[in-house]
Every structure is written in structure tokens, then in C-alpha cells.
PDB file of C-alpha atoms in Angstrom:
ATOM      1  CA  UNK A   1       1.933  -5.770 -50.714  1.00  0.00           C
ATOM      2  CA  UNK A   2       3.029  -2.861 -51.814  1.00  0.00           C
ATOM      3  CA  UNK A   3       1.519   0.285 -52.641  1.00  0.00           C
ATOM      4  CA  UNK A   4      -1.320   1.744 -51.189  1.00  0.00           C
ATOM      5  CA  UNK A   5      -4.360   1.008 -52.816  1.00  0.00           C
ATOM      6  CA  UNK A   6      -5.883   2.442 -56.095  1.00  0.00           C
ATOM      7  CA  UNK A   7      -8.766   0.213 -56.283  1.00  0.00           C
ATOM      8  CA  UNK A   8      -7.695  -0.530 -53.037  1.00  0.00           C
ATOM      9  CA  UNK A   9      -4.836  -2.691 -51.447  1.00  0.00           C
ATOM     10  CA  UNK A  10      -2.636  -2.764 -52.260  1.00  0.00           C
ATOM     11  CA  UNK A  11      -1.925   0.169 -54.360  1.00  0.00           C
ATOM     12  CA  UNK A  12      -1.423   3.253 -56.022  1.00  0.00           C
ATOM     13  CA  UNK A  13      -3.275   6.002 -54.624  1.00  0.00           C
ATOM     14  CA  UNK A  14      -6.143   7.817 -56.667  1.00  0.00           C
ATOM     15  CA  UNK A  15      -5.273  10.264 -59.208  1.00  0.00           C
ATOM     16  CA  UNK A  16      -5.898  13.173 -57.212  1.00  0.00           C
ATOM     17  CA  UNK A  17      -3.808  12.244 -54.166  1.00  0.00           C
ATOM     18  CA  UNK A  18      -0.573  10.951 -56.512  1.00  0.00           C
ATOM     19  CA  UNK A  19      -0.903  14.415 -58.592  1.00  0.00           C
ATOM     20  CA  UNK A  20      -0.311  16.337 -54.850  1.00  0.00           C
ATOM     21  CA  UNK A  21       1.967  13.862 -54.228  1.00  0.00           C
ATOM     22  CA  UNK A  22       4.176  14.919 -57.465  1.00  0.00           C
ATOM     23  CA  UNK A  23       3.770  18.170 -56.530  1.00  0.00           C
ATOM     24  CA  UNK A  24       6.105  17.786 -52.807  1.00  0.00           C
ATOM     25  CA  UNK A  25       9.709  17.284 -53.894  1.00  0.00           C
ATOM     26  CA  UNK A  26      10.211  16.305 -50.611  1.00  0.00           C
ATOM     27  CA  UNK A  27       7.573  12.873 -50.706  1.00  0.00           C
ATOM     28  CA  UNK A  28       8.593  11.906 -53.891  1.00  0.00           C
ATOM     29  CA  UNK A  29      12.689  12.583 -53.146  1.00  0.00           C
ATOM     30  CA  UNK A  30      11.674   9.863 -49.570  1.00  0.00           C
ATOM     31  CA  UNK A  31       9.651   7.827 -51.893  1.00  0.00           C
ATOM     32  CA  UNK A  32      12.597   7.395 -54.240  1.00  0.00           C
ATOM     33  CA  UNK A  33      15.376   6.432 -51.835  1.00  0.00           C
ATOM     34  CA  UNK A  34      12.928   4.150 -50.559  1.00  0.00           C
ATOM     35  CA  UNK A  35      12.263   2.342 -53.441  1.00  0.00           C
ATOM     36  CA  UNK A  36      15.873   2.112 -53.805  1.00  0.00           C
ATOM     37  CA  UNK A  37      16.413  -0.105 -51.384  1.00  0.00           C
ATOM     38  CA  UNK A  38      13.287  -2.815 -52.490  1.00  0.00           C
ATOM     39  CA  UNK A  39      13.921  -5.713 -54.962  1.00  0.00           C
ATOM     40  CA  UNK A  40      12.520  -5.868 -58.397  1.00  0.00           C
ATOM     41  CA  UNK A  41      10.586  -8.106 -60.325  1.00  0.00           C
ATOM     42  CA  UNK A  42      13.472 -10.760 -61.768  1.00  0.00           C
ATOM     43  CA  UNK A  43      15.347 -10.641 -58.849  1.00  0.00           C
ATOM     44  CA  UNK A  44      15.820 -14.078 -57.141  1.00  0.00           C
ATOM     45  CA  UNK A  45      15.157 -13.739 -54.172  1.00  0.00           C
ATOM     46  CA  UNK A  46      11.230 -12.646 -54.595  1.00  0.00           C
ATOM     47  CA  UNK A  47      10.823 -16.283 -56.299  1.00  0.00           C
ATOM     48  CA  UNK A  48      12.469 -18.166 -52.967  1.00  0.00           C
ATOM     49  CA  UNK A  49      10.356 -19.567 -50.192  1.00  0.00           C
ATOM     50  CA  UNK A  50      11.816 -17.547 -47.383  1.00  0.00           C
ATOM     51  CA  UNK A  51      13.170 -18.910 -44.073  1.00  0.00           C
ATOM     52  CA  UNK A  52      11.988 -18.857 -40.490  1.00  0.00           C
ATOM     53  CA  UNK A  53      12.503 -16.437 -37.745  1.00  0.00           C
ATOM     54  CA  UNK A  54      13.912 -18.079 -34.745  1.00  0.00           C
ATOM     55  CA  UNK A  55      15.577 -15.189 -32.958  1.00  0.00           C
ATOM     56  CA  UNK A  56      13.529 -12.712 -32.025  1.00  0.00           C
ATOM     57  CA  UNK A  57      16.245  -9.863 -30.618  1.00  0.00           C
ATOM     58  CA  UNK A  58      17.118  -6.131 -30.703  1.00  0.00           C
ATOM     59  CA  UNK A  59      18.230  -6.630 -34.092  1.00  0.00           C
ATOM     60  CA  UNK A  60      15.011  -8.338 -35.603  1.00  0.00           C
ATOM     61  CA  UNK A  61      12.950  -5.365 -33.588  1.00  0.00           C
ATOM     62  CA  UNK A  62      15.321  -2.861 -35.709  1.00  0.00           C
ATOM     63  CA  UNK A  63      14.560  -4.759 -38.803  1.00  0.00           C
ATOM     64  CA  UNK A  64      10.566  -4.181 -38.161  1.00  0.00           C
ATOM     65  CA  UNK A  65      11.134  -0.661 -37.698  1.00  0.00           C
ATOM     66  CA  UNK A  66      13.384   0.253 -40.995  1.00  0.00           C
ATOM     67  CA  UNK A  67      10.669  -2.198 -42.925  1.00  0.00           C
ATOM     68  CA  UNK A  68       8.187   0.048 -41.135  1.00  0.00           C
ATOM     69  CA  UNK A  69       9.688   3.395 -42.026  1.00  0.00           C
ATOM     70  CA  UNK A  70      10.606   2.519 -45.782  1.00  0.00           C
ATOM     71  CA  UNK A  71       7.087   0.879 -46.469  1.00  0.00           C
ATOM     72  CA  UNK A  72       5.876   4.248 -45.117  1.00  0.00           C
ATOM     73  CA  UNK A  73       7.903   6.576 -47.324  1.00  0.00           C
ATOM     74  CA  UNK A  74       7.339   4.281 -50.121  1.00  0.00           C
ATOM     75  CA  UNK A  75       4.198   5.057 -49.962  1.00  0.00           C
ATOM     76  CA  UNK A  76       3.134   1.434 -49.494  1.00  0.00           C
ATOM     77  CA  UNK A  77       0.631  -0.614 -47.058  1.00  0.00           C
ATOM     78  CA  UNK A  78       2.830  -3.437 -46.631  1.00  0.00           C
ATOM     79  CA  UNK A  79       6.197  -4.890 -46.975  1.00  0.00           C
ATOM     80  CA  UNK A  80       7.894  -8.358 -46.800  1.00  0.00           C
ATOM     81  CA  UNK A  81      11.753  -8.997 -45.495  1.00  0.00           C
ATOM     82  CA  UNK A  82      11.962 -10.915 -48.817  1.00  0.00           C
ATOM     83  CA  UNK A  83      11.143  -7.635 -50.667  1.00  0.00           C
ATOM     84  CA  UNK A  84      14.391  -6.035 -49.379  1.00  0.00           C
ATOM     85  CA  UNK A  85      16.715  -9.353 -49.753  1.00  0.00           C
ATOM     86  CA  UNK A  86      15.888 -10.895 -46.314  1.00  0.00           C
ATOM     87  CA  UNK A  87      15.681 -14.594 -47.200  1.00  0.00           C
ATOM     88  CA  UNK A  88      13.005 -14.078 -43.489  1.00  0.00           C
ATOM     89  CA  UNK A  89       9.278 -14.678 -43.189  1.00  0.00           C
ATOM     90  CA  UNK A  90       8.779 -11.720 -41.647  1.00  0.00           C
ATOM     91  CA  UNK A  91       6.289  -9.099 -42.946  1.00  0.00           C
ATOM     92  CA  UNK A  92       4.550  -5.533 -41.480  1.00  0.00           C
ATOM     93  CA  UNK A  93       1.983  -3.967 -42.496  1.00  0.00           C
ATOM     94  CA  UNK A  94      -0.464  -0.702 -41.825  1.00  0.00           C
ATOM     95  CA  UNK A  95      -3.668  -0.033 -43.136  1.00  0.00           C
ATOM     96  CA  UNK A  96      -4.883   3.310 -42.706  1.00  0.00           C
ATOM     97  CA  UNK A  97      -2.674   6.575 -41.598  1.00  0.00           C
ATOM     98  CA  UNK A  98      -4.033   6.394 -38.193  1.00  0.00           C
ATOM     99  CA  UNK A  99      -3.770   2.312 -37.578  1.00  0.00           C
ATOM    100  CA  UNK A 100      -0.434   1.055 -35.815  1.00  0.00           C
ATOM    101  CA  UNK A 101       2.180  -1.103 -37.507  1.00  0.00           C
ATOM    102  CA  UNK A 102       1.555  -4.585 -37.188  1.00  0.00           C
ATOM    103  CA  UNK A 103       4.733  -6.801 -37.412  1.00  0.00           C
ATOM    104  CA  UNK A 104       3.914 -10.572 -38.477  1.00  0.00           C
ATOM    105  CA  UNK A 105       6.984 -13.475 -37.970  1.00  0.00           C
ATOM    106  CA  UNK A 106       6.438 -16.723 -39.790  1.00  0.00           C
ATOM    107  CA  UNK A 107       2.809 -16.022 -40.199  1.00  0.00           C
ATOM    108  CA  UNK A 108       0.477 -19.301 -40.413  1.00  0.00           C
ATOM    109  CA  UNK A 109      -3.217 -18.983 -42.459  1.00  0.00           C
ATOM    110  CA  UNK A 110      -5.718 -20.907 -39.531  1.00  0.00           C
ATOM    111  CA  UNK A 111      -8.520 -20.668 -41.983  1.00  0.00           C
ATOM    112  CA  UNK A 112      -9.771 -18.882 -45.088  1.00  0.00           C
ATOM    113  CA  UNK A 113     -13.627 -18.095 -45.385  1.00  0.00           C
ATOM    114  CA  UNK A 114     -14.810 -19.012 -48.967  1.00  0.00           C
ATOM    115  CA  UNK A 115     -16.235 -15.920 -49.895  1.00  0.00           C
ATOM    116  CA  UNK A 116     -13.220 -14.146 -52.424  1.00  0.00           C
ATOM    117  CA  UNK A 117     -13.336 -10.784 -53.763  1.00  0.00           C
ATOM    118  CA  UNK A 118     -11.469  -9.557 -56.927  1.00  0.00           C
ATOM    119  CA  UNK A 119      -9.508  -6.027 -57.021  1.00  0.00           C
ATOM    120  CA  UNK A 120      -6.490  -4.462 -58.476  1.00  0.00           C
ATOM    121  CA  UNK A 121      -3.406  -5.218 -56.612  1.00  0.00           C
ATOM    122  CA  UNK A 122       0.123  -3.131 -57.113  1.00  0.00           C
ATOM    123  CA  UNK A 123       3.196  -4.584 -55.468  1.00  0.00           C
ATOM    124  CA  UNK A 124       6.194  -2.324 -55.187  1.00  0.00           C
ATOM    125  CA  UNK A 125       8.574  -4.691 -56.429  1.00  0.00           C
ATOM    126  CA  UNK A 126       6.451  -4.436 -59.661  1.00  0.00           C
ATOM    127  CA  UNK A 127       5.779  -0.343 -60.126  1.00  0.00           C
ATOM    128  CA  UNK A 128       3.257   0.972 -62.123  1.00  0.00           C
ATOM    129  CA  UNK A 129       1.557  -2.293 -62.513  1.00  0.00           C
ATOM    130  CA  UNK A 130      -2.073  -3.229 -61.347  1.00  0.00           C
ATOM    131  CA  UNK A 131      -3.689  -6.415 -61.783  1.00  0.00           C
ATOM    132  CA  UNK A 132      -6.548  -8.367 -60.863  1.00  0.00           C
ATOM    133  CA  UNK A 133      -6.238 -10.921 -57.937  1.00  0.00           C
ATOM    134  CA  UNK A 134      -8.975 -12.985 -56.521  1.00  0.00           C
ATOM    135  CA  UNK A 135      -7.939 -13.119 -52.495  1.00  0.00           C
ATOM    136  CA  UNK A 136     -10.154 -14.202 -49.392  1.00  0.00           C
ATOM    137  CA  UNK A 137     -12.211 -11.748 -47.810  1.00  0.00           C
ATOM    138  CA  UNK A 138     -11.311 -12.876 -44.248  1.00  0.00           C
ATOM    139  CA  UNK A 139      -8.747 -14.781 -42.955  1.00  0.00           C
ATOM    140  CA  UNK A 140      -7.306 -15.800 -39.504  1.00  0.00           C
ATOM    141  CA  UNK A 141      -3.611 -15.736 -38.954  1.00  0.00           C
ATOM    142  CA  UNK A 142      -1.155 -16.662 -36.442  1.00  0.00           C
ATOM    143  CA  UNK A 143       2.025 -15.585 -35.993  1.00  0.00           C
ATOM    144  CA  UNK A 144       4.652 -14.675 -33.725  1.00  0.00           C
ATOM    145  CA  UNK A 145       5.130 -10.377 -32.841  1.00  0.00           C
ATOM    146  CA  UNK A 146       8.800  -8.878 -32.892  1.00  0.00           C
ATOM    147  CA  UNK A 147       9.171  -9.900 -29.436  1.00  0.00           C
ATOM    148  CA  UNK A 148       8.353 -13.619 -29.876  1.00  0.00           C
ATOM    149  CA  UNK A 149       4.729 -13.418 -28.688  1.00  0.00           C
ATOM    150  CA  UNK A 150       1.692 -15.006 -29.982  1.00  0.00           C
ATOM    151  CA  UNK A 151      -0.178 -12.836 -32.574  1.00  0.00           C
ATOM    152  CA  UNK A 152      -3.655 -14.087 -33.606  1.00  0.00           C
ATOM    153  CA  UNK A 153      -5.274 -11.679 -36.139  1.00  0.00           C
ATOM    154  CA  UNK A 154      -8.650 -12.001 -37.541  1.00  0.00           C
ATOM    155  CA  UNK A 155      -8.889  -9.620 -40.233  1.00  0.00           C
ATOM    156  CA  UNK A 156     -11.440  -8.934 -43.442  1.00  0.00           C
ATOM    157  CA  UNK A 157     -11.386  -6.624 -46.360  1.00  0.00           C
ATOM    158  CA  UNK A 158      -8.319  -4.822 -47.327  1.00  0.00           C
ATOM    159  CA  UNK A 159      -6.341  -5.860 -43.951  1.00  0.00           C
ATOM    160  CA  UNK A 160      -6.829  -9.266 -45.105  1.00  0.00           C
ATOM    161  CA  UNK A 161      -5.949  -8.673 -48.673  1.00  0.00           C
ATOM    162  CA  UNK A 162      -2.909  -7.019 -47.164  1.00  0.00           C
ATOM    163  CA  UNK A 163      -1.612  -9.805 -45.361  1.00  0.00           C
ATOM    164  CA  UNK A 164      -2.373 -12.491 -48.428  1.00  0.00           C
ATOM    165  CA  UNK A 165      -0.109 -10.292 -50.428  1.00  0.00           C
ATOM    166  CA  UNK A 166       2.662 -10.398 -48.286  1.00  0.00           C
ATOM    167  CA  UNK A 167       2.688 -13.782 -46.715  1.00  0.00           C
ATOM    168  CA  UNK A 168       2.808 -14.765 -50.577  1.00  0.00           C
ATOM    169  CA  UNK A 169       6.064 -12.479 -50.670  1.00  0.00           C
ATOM    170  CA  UNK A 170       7.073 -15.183 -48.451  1.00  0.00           C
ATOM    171  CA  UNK A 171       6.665 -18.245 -50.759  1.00  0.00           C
ATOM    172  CA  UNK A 172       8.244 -16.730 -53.504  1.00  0.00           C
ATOM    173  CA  UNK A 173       4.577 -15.887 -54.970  1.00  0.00           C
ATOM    174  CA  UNK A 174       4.194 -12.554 -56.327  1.00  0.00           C
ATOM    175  CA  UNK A 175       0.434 -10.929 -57.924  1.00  0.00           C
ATOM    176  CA  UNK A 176       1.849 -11.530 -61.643  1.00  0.00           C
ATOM    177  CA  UNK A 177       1.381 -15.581 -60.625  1.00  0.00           C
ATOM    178  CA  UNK A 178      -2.108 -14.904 -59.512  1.00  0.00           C
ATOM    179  CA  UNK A 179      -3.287 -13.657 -62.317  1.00  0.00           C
ATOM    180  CA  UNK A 180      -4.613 -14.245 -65.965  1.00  0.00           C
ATOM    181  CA  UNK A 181      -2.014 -15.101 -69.028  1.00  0.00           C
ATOM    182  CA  UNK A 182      -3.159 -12.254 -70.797  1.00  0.00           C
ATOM    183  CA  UNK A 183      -2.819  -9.894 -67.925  1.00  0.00           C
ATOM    184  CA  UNK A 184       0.506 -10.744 -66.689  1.00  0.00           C
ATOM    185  CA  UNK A 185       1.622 -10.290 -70.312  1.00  0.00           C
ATOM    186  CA  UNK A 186       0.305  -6.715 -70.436  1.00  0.00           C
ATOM    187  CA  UNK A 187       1.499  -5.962 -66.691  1.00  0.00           C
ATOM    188  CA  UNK A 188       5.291  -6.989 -68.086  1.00  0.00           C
ATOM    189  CA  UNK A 189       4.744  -4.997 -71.196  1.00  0.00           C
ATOM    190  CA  UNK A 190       3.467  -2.173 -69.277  1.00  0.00           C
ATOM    191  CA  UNK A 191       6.603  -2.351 -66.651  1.00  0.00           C
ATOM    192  CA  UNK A 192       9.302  -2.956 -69.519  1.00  0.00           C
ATOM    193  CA  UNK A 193       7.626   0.086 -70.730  1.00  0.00           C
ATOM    194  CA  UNK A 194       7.912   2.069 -67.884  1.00  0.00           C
ATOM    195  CA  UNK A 195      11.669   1.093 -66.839  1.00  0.00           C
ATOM    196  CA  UNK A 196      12.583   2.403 -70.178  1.00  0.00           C
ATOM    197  CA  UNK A 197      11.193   5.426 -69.985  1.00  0.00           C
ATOM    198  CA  UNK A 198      12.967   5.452 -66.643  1.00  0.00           C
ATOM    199  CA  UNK A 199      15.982   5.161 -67.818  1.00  0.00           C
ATOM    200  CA  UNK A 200      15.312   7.672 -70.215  1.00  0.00           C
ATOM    201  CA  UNK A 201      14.734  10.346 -67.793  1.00  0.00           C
TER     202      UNK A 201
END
């Protein structure tokens, strides 16, 4: 998923927290060259159902750390290989400062519980959008770690949101295909909006 939350998950941060963050050159400057190096929306490869990991070595343990590191200074709570032009279903995640980073390889949903909640997601291969997605409110995954070891994680609220978002990085499924018509209309009116004004700048 992306950002940090705003209503939560997956997003933006609240209003007070983002102005102190505009005020440090220094986060924003990391939080740029970070975003530098993640894949919009329209590029190809965040349509594509990603491939499987099936070496797990030094250089796949690098890989989780520099995901790590620029989902950090993007000022995000998760990232997907995918979302940096790794064709690998791979993803990391942390939720809260404090909580460790969690690396999951070709991640498998066990089960679902039927109980969904709706809240605004962000992604940050879609900036400065935010739009409604219904997600599970606990799931059960299995997956491999960065060493090749069995990871089982049982996870509810915005952990599980967390890793929903991502593993849909995986399958070429991003929030804009989750949502209503008219919202993903507004969400791409709101980002062509914003990329001009970039530009602009």
C-alpha cells in the first residue's frame, strides 16, 4: 500500500503531521528521491500479475532492505517489488514506527473472515489520491520470509488492510479497480490535476 494512513492504511498522514512534515526540508528532500524511484499509475508493470520468488539469496535479502528503507522515507506503510519494476511477488510492510519490517514472498490468503470494513486507501503509485475500498478485517496469510522460511501471519485491522493492498500490487490490482465508477473518475481527475500542477512547479 502505500502511504501511511489518513483515514488510516494506507495513507496520507493527518493534516497536522504532513504540515510538520513540509516544514523539514530534509523529510520531504528523502521523501522525494524516494518516490523517484516507485512506478506510477499507467505504467505496465503495476497491471501484470507478478512472478514467483524461487531464490531466496543475499541479493533478494538486499532487495527487502532497499524496499524497506524507501517505503520508510516515502513515508509509506507498505511496498510491493512490482511498485518499483520487480516483475516479483514479494512485498514488506510496517505498521506502526515501533513494529519491525515484515518481508512477505509469494504470499498465499488461507482464509478471509466475512466481516469487511470500508476506509480511504492512498497508494503511492497513485499520490494525492484517496479512495474508498471495502477490504477484510482479518485475514490469514502464508508466505515464505527473505530467508525461505515459513511465515504464517494472522493479522486484523490496518495490518490486514496493509497486506490486501499489497498482495493486490501483486496481481496487477491497484485501489482505483476496487472502487466505485464515479470515484475512480474523480481520483484520475484529481491526480491529472495534481501532476500538472507538478509540472508546473
Amino acid at each position: 500500500m502505500a502511504e501511511e494512513p489518513k483515514d488510516h492504511e494506507v495513507e496520507p498522514l493527518d493534516p497536522e503531521h504532513e504540515e510538520e512534515l513540509r516544514l523539514d526540508p530534509e523529510v520531504e528532500a528523502r521523501r522525494r528521491a524516494a518516490m523517484s524511484f516507485i512506478r506510477r499509475y499507467g505504467d505496465p508493470v503495476l497491471k501484470s500479475r507478478a512472478t514467483p520468488v524461487d531464490l531466496f539469496d543475499d541479493a533478494l535479502r538486499n532487495q527487502v532492505s532497499r524496499m524497506g528503507a524507501l517505503m520508510n522515507d516515502a513515508l509509506g506503510v507498505g511496498l510491493a517489488a512490482p511498485q518499483l519494476g520487480i516483475s516479483q511477488r514479494l512485498l514488506v510492510y510496517r505498521v506502526g514506527p515501533d513494529a519491525p519490517l515484515v518481508a512477505l514472498a509469494n504470499p498465499e490468503l488461507e482464509w478471509t473472515s466475512d466481516d469487511e470494513e470500508t476506509m480511504e486507501e492512498g497508494c503511492l503509485s497513485i499520490p494525492g489520491v484517496g479512495v474508498d475500498v471495502d477490504r477484510s478485517v482479518h485475514v490469514r496469510v502464508r508466505a515464505r520470509d527473505e530467508h525461505g522460511g515459513t511465515r504464517l501471519v494472522e493479522a486484523s485491522g490496518l495490518e490486514a488492510r496493509v497486506i490486501q493492498h499489497e498482495m493486490d500490487h501483486l496481481d496487477g490490482v491497484l485501489i482505483l479497480d476496487r472502487t466505485t465508477r464515479e470515484q475512480r473518475k474523480e481520483a484520475i481527475r484529481a491526480m491529472r490535476e495534481a501532476e500538472s500542477a507538478e509540472q508546473a512547479a
